[in-house]
Structure formats: structure tokens, C-alpha cells
Amino acid sequence: MIRNYLKTAWRNLLQNKTTSLISMVGLAVGICCFLLLTTYLINELRYDRFNVNADRISRLTFSYKSADDNEAKTAAITPTAPVPVFKKVFSDIEDGVRIVNYSNMRAAVVQFGDKVFKEKKMLAADESFFKIFTFKFIQGNAASSLSNSSSIVITASTAKKYFGDDNPMGKILKVDQKNNMMVTGVIEDVPEYSQIKFDLMASYAMMPRSLTRAWDSSNDYSYILLKPGADRVAVAKQMTNYITKDRPQSGNKMWFSLEPLTKVHLYTTATYGLEPSGNIKYVYILGFVAVILLILACVNFLNLVTARSAERAKEIGVRKVMGAMRGQLFSQFIIEAGIITLFSIAIGVALLAGLFPSFSTFTGQALGFQTWNLSWLLMALVALFMLVTLLAGTYPSLYLSAFKPIVTLKGSASSQAGGVMLRKSLVVFQFVVSVFFIISTIIAGNQLHYIQSLNTGINREQVLVLDIGGMPYTKIESFKTEISQQTGVLGSTASYDSPVNVGGGYSINTAEGKNSDYNLFVTAIPVEKSFTKTLGIKLVAGSDLDIGDEQQVQDTASAKRRYSFILNETAVAAMGWKPEQAIGKKIGLNGRMGTIKAVAKDFNFASLHEKITPIVMFPEYDWFGKLLIKTSGKNTANTVAAIQAKWHKFYPNAPFEYHFLDQEFDAMYKTDQRTGGILTAFTVVTIFISCLGLFGLAVFSTRQRIKEIGIRKVLGAGVVSIVGLISFDFIKLVLIAILISSPIAWYAMNSWLQDFAFRIDIQWWVFVIAGGTAALIAFLTVSYQSIKAALSNPVKSLRSE
Amino acid sequence: MLSLQHISKYYQVGGNKNFVINDISLDIDEGEFVSIMGPSGSGKSTLLNIIGMLDEPTDGFHYFVDQAVHQLKEKQRSALYKQYIGFVFQAYHLIDELTVYENIETPLIYQDVKGSERKAMVADMLDRFQIVGKKDLFPAQLSGGQQQLVGIARALIAKPKLLLADEPTGNLNSKQGEEIMELFRKLNKEDGVTIIQVTHSEKNAEYGTRIINLLDGRVESSRTL
């Protein structure tokens, strides 16, 4: 019996190549996208779970809120004291580790023989690191590898980079020309799905800070390993009590929290994390998209099969007359659906294999079949096979097997081809999804374009950014003089941080005319005097920093310095002053005393997701991280090459690492651009699948109306009027879809835009364009069928048997 | 073998009953060869479909091999029908995707006959109708007469007691038609199959043992030959 079913199914498939292919391709594309997204989601959800202790590890975060702040700020960075102190004080803590991002704090130039690299992912951690976290050692011992202050553990690819095929164990790497670090372990490369990513892990003891136990100056990432059964929340509360007990505070509030390791990546709201965090919202959205796509593909399949019912009607009638029970027919059609599903899954998996490399590049995660556990993948495929077969096959099978033989055999199958309403609703559903995606794509595109073209108050075009982390100012100054001669260089300035993403948290704690407990948390950045001029930041009051201000901070011992501050408009307003009033007012910034010399027009110094907050720029020449070189934009390649040549003359051992400020700016919106990209891709896929469904419905409907069309033609209707007649039926469905979809899309995209402090307004024409596009595509899809019907010979369609 | 008592079938059109079959009572014995005649719209096919249980009457009593069909459930009716009745159509109604062999085999599959047994039965039937050479062809590759032959072979494969034929020669030329009628007569005489056929042709009707004439849903006349 089964063999007979298979045979019929197979022949049916071959006989209707077009429809079979359409349903298979639609289903395959849907399945492929579903698996692609699932792979991505699996990767997101398995983040950090490879750690054996994942359940017991927490990240320590620190939150603070002053009386003058509206919202609490939470940072992932902590001072040096908490881990060693808490470990000793609280019995629930089994172990803890401090990690610093060495690459951010120092130049991180690592040398072995003639091989010199600037390392971007070098960390330093307490020796407990490899006991708490699970990284696979190829050579060396996890427990003892960081026990010495000159120990360093490297990954397999880093070992390859420096030592080729030689044994790396015991070799000495020279770090920043002063630390000789001995390789004491080689681990497998850190997986992409680890929140702590590194190429080199040095001993924390190499840093002078390891000797201090400070409760201020946060620069460490602290991870705590709790004892089994310990209550995370309770421990965090004890920690908070511990610090607040010792330090009475005025209106300020501060507290510790412990974030479970496995929640950090997707749920954290703490700033300054080791890496930009993911977003659980996107996980939900993509999960939803995956399911919707799968449903779309099934719906499409269902639509095409039922659309062909008229052709199958006779066969069903005959089989029934020959004694087929409904259940037997049902199994026959389910088997047919199963065969198509099987092929579709095969095609889908093949497509998937082809798409993995580019999808991995796109998401920045190494995604592939290896992301899955192999037996899970097989199980998922089997489950998918059954699910899709049932989802896509049940309705048509029930529908087809219920045909009354007496009616179908008379050749008037169309008279009982019910379910038209259902099929139409399904097409409407498909187009609701398509239109939703079209609208979303347009809005996301507009927003991304807006971000890129928005005047942020900083002229970031053609600004070259050089990493100069920790070089003495005298050297920086002479390098600056050297390059200022170079044609194409318009100016240069050094600063602590990148001006498009300023980090430092400070507070203004004394101010003229304010109470003694005044405290305003601000962002602040040490800059060179030419900072505002080089970056085109406008001043609304006061005058720019000059040589006098520079000398004041350069030559004086830090305790006696008089600083000149530049505040932005928001900062001044937060202090209750007009820009002009602020000039000359005395303030203190974390102990730095001085006067406000200028007020700068507001500019964006953080992501456009955030509002502009108070910022203070002040001259302090002790440590500069970046050199910003404004170039003319003509012959950029030559200019860069010339700067590079001079750099190597100045710093023979330092690699030349540069990027442009606008690249850095764009990189801040990578997640958003990725969202935009994903939206575009799925828009194309949903439109494609929906059109297949529409095409199926058009085939069905024109066949059903063939007689009506014949009669109309005999009565003198022209081709155009008939095409219009048929097409309008479908355009109507699309119009309904647009009406349903628009408010949903508006709502969804509006809430997406809420994440941006700087955002576009959603324009009405977006809906018109999206609707128009959908309607046009629908019209083109249907027109082939309707034109064919309109051109057919009425004599043929009206002849009755 | 079967007995129809006061069978009616009508449709409600507006306030009026539109009768297709109007109070027909009819008994047919085993071994009969009945021809039903009448003009278009007289209810011939509907009557045949009711006898074949493909259609249900609105009123009346229907007995088939001593069972009250009008009281049976769908499933029981199906089982009864599967066991006793074979159908032949004017338009042959072969399944286009199946070969001659498979078409003939299909009813056996639905009756859960074992594979080896099926093979023997189909081979037997092919042999008897002398279409062994055509067993692997598809319906589209056969002439009308050959297709109808396959249709009859398929109707007979499950050894039905009653063969119902709805204008079996309607789509055939006269020579092919004669052959089919000869075959029917032979089946009736030699194998004892009860046959009820609907026909327009006086000549074909003569092959039977009884002719029933319908008009407007009623039996106008019935004569035994």
C-alpha cells in the first residue's frame, strides 16, 4: 500500500513539475531561513555556557546615583579592592578574579625577536582565572599557569603568530618594552561565544595596580565564583552593606549587583563591558521571524496543494468509487506532502551549508553545522520534517479526502472547491508579513541613513585616529610638529579617548554658589588645547584653551594646578546657569580645581542611542590615548603613507595602527546595521514566498473562473478588462494586508526607534511606498495567469463534455 | 438482491420541491441484466448512483443483500459497497498517473488484499481481457475502447456481485460499443454477475433481460425481454 502511495506521489510530482518545484522551493527557502536563524539563536543562547562553573559565576557590577542624577548608572567595571576583600570576608564566595583590559590601558605592543605586533585582545587576570573559567589547555596547567607575575598564557593562533611551529612553552614575550613575560600555557582559541575574548592572558600581578586595594578608580572586571547553593542576591546585598557601612554618604547611593554569567551577554544594562552586549530583544525578534518564515512557507505549500485540488478531484473521486476509505486517501496525501517536505529539507540544508560562510561574516560569529550538536541537528530535522508535513499537509489532505465522488466525477469539481475564504485569508496573512517587513526595512534604512548624515557637532570627516596609548607627551609633541609639515595634514590633537565614544566617569563636586554636598556626575575627558578647534566643536561662550592653560597644567605639580574647563551646554544647564553666566565660575572636578573658561555647543560624544549628557573637557597632559589628525581628504593614501613613515622613524618598535574617526562612528551602529541587513534579507524572502503563494492562488482562481471569462469574452470583453477583473481580486487582498500591516509595523518600528535618542519621525509616505511595492509585485505575479486566461480561446473553455 | 421502496430525491428550490426521483419502487434479483432508459433529465444516473450508494435518496427505503442501506452509517455502507459493487463510467475515469496494471490493482489495495494474491488476480484479469501487452501503458496511451476495457477489468477485479454501468459505451464508436455489450452479456450469462446499465441506445438496451423506462423521475414502463 505504501509503495503504491509513494509511486503515485512521485509520478504526481513529476507530472506537475512547475507546481511541485514552486512548492518545494518555497518550502526549502523557508526551512533554510528557519535553520539559519535557529543556528544564530543557539549561538546566542549558548554564550558562556561552555564554562563548567557557568551556573556559579557572576559578574560584579557597580551602580551609583547621586542626588542630582535622574537615573542610576551601572558600570561593569569595579575597583581593585572588592574581589580580594569580599573573598576573605564572605564565606559564600569560593573564589574571584579581576580582569583588566590591558590593550585598552597600555600600548600592548608585544615583541618576540623581529616579530612585533600591537595586540588588541590582551587581558591580564588574577591567577584564579583559569580555575574559574573553562578554557582548554593544549600545553601547560590551568591551575598554575598564571601563578607568577611574569606568566602569560596565549591562544594557539597567537602561538602560531609569534613562534610558528616551535614549542611556545617557556619562550619570552617582551611586552611594551619593559615586561618580559614567559609563556606558561597555550590554550585553544577562545570561542566567539565567550564574553571574555582574548589572544593573550597575562598575570594580573604584572600590573602595578595589583599591589593596591583601592575602592575608587574602577578599571577591573570582577567575576565571583559562589559556593554551590549560595544565594547570589543575598551576597550582593551583603557586599553593598559592607561598603555603605564604612562610608557614610550624603544623597549619593551606590550598590553592588551580581549578574549571572550566562545572563551578561543578553540581559546586561551595565556600561563599559568587555564587549558590546547582545540584546535579548533581538533574540525574541529573530526567533519570532524564524517561526513566521516557517509558517509562511507552510502556508504557501498548503495554498499551492489545495489550489491544485480541482485537478486532483477526479482522481479522488475514482479512488473513492473503487473503495478507498477517507483515511486511506488522507494517508496518501500526507505521504505526498511528506515527500515534498523531505526534498525541501534536503534543498534547504544544502542552501544552508552554502549560506553559512557569508552569514558568519555578517554576524561576526563562527556559525555552521558545528554550532549544533550533531544528534540534536538530526533530531531537529526529523522534528521539522514531521512538523512541516503535518502543518502543510494536514489541511489539504483533509480537504481533498473529503471530496464527494459523485460530484467530482461529474467534472464540476469547482462547485465544491470550498476553502476559498481560507486560502484568501492565508494570502492576506502572507502579505501582512511581507508589507510589515517592507515597511520595517524602509524605516530602519532611513534611521541608519539619518544617523550617518546627522550633524553630531563634531567634524569627523577625514580624521585619522592613531593609537598612542601611554606615550610620553614630549614625544607626542615632537611627532605632532613633524607631521604638521606634511601636506594634507591640517592639524592634530591628542586626547584621552576617542571623541565619538568618550568613556570617563567623573563628578563635579564643588561649584561656586552651590551647597558643599553638591555632586553632578559627568563625563569628562582630558584633552590637548587644540581639541575643539581640530574637531570643529563650536564654542557658544568664552574662549578656547590657550598656551597659558597648557603651561598651567604641564608645569605645576598636580595638587596645585589651576584648570581651565570647557563644559557643554547641557552641563551648564544642569548646573542652572546660562552659558554666559558660567564663564569664570569656579568648579572642582574630582579634586581638580579651576574655572570654566568656555561653553561648547552640544555635540554627540556617545552613541546616538543616548541623549547628550553633561561633559567636561579639560587640559591634562599626563596620559593620552589617541592622536587625532585632521587631513584634507585629498590624496589620503599618500598622506597616510607619509605619516606612517614618520611614525616608524619616531617609534621604530611600535606598530602603526590607525583608523578613521567616521569608521569608528559607523562601527558603533554595527548591531543596528546588522538588524537593517537582516530585515532586508527577510523582506526579500517573505516577498518571494508570498508571491509563490499568490501565484498558486491565481492559478487556482483563473482555472475556476475559466467559464466566466469565456462568457465575458463571447459577450465582447477585451483583454485589458479581463486582466483588470482578475487582478483586482488579488490586489484587494493585498490592500487588506496593507491595512492590517501598517499599524503593526508602525508600532513595532516606533518602539525600535525609541532606542535612539536621535531618531527620525515615521513618515506617511513610507506606508504608501511599501503598500505600492507590495501591490505592484502582487500585480506582476498575478498578471501572467490573468493574461493567459484573458487570451484563452472561449470556445475551448465553454465546450462542455 | 436489492429493493428500493418509495425512493425519492428532491431539491428544495424556493418553496417548491424539485424532484429528480419521485417515489420509485424497484426490485432487482440476482442474475438480472437491467437496462435503464429515458430522456435526459429523467433521473437515470441519479437512480444508478443511489443504487451504487454514491448518492443518498431524500426519502424511502433501500435494501441491498438484505441489509437496510438507509439505516447504515457511512463506514458500513462503504464496506458493503466495496464488497459487492463495481462501477463502470462513460468517461472511463482511469487514474492518469497509474499504469493499466496499477489501475486494475487499485481496488484490491483498498480491500487490503495481499501483494502476491493481488498479482495473481490482476494477471488473471489482464489475461482474460487480452490486454497483457498493455499492462505497463498509461491511460493516455490507449484508445477509448481499450480504456473502457481497463475500466471494466478494474470494476470486476474485486469480483463484485453487482456491476453498475453509466452509459459505458457513450464515448465509443459502434463497433467498440458492441464488443463491450457482448462482454457484458457474457459476464451476466457465464459468471452470473448482476448488471444494471444506464443507456440511451435502444440497441444496447436489448442486450439486457429487463428494460426500465424513466420519465421525470418516475418509472414509466418496465418490460422483461
XYZ file of N, CA and C in Angstrom, chain A residues 1 4-5 7-8 11-12 15-16 308 312 314-315 318-325 328-329 332 404-406 408-410 801, chain B residues 49 54-55 75 78-79 81-82 85 87 89 91 93-99 102-103 105-107 109-112 118 138 154:
186
model
N 0.838 -1.198 0.000
C 0.000 0.000 0.000
C 0.870 1.244 0.000
N 2.559 1.794 -3.230
C 1.644 2.353 -4.218
C 1.501 3.860 -4.004
N 1.389 4.264 -2.746
C 1.264 5.694 -2.442
C 2.494 6.457 -2.905
N 4.596 5.653 -5.150
C 4.670 5.672 -6.599
C 3.772 6.777 -7.168
N 2.543 6.814 -6.689
C 1.623 7.848 -7.191
C 2.160 9.232 -6.860
N 4.987 10.143 -9.176
C 4.558 10.459 -10.543
C 3.827 11.785 -10.585
N 3.063 12.041 -9.537
C 2.342 13.305 -9.471
C 3.292 14.480 -9.448
N 4.760 14.921 -12.837
C 3.821 15.392 -13.828
C 3.537 16.881 -13.679
N 3.618 17.381 -12.451
C 3.360 18.805 -12.238
C 4.642 19.477 -11.793
N -4.407 23.079 -6.337
C -4.409 22.055 -7.384
C -5.543 21.044 -7.203
N -6.943 17.298 -8.930
C -6.886 16.016 -8.254
C -8.288 15.446 -8.008
N -10.815 14.497 -9.720
C -11.278 13.317 -10.426
C -10.629 12.057 -9.865
N -9.317 12.158 -9.667
C -8.589 11.015 -9.137
C -9.173 10.573 -7.791
N -12.480 8.804 -8.291
C -12.314 7.451 -8.791
C -11.843 6.527 -7.674
N -10.866 7.023 -6.918
C -10.344 6.178 -5.844
C -11.447 5.844 -4.830
N -12.286 6.828 -4.566
C -13.361 6.568 -3.607
C -14.337 5.547 -4.146
N -14.661 5.686 -5.436
C -15.588 4.743 -6.042
C -15.001 3.336 -5.999
N -13.672 3.284 -6.093
C -13.030 1.963 -6.053
C -12.844 1.459 -4.637
N -13.405 2.170 -3.688
C -13.416 1.635 -2.334
C -12.428 2.252 -1.372
N -11.769 3.341 -1.781
C -10.828 3.966 -0.857
C -11.585 4.600 0.290
N -11.111 4.333 1.506
C -11.706 4.992 2.657
C -11.018 6.345 2.803
N -7.545 6.239 4.070
C -6.529 5.789 3.126
C -6.107 6.930 2.208
N -7.086 7.708 1.781
C -6.761 8.855 0.925
C -5.946 9.876 1.708
N -2.509 8.903 1.813
C -1.854 9.106 0.526
C -1.369 10.552 0.379
N -16.676 14.610 -2.415
C -17.729 13.637 -2.692
C -17.527 13.129 -4.111
N -17.384 11.805 -4.238
C -17.041 11.262 -5.560
C -18.085 11.617 -6.613
N -19.339 11.565 -6.226
C -20.402 11.761 -7.198
C -20.266 13.126 -7.872
N -17.350 15.100 -7.968
C -16.102 15.273 -8.703
C -16.142 14.537 -10.026
N -16.832 13.412 -10.059
C -16.844 12.630 -11.286
C -17.687 13.278 -12.365
N -18.579 14.128 -11.950
C -19.370 14.839 -12.944
C -18.537 15.929 -13.599
N -18.336 18.787 -21.815
C -18.082 17.410 -22.262
C -19.351 16.641 -22.496
N -26.774 6.002 -9.215
C -25.886 6.405 -8.126
C -26.467 6.028 -6.767
N -23.493 5.889 -4.060
C -22.686 7.097 -4.207
C -23.541 8.312 -3.870
N -24.812 8.150 -3.915
C -25.731 9.244 -3.655
C -26.784 8.746 -2.676
N -19.532 4.430 7.058
C -18.457 3.445 7.032
C -18.965 2.053 6.651
N -19.859 1.925 3.097
C -18.645 1.826 2.307
C -18.160 0.385 2.222
N -18.205 -0.272 3.374
C -17.713 -1.646 3.435
C -18.587 -2.551 2.576
N -20.462 -1.703 0.076
C -20.298 -1.300 -1.299
C -19.011 -1.870 -1.889
N -17.957 -1.797 -1.068
C -16.660 -2.290 -1.504
C -16.708 -3.777 -1.830
N -20.029 -4.176 -5.078
C -20.366 -3.385 -6.254
C -19.139 -2.949 -7.044
N -18.090 -0.424 -10.521
C -18.634 0.700 -11.269
C -17.917 0.900 -12.591
N -17.780 3.731 -15.892
C -18.253 5.077 -16.251
C -18.188 5.317 -17.742
N -17.028 8.066 -19.006
C -15.729 8.711 -19.294
C -14.565 7.901 -18.737
N -12.835 7.190 -16.451
C -12.288 7.588 -15.156
C -11.174 6.686 -14.668
N -10.188 6.502 -15.530
C -8.981 5.824 -15.062
C -8.101 6.876 -14.401
N -7.199 6.432 -13.515
C -6.280 7.391 -12.900
C -5.084 7.592 -13.825
N -4.922 8.830 -14.269
C -3.925 9.117 -15.312
C -2.504 8.793 -14.898
N -2.235 8.899 -13.584
C -0.857 8.708 -13.122
C -0.493 7.237 -12.961
N -1.487 6.367 -13.088
C -1.208 4.940 -12.885
C -1.250 4.178 -14.204
N -0.463 3.101 -14.287
C -0.456 2.267 -15.487
C -1.722 1.407 -15.500
N -1.633 -0.988 -12.678
C -1.882 -0.378 -11.371
C -3.333 0.078 -11.212
N -3.921 0.536 -12.292
C -5.314 0.929 -12.238
C -6.197 -0.244 -11.846
N -5.250 -2.846 -10.294
C -4.859 -3.336 -8.972
C -5.465 -2.517 -7.823
N -5.703 -1.214 -8.093
C -6.060 -0.287 -7.019
C -7.189 -0.745 -6.083
N -8.341 -1.235 -6.640
C -9.418 -1.638 -5.712
C -8.958 -2.710 -4.733
N -6.029 -3.030 -3.483
C -5.237 -2.384 -2.437
C -6.158 -1.839 -1.352
N -7.229 -1.234 -1.794
C -8.151 -0.654 -0.816
C -8.911 -1.715 -0.038
N -8.872 -2.966 -0.564
C -9.537 -4.027 0.193
C -8.534 -4.859 0.961
N -7.313 -4.345 1.055
C -6.268 -4.996 1.843
C -5.972 -6.415 1.397
N -2.775 -10.269 -5.050
C -3.130 -9.199 -5.988
C -2.522 -9.462 -7.351
N 0.190 3.848 -19.906
C -0.672 4.760 -19.142
C -1.958 5.011 -19.922
N -11.113 -3.244 -14.156
C -10.913 -2.702 -12.819
C -12.181 -2.895 -11.967
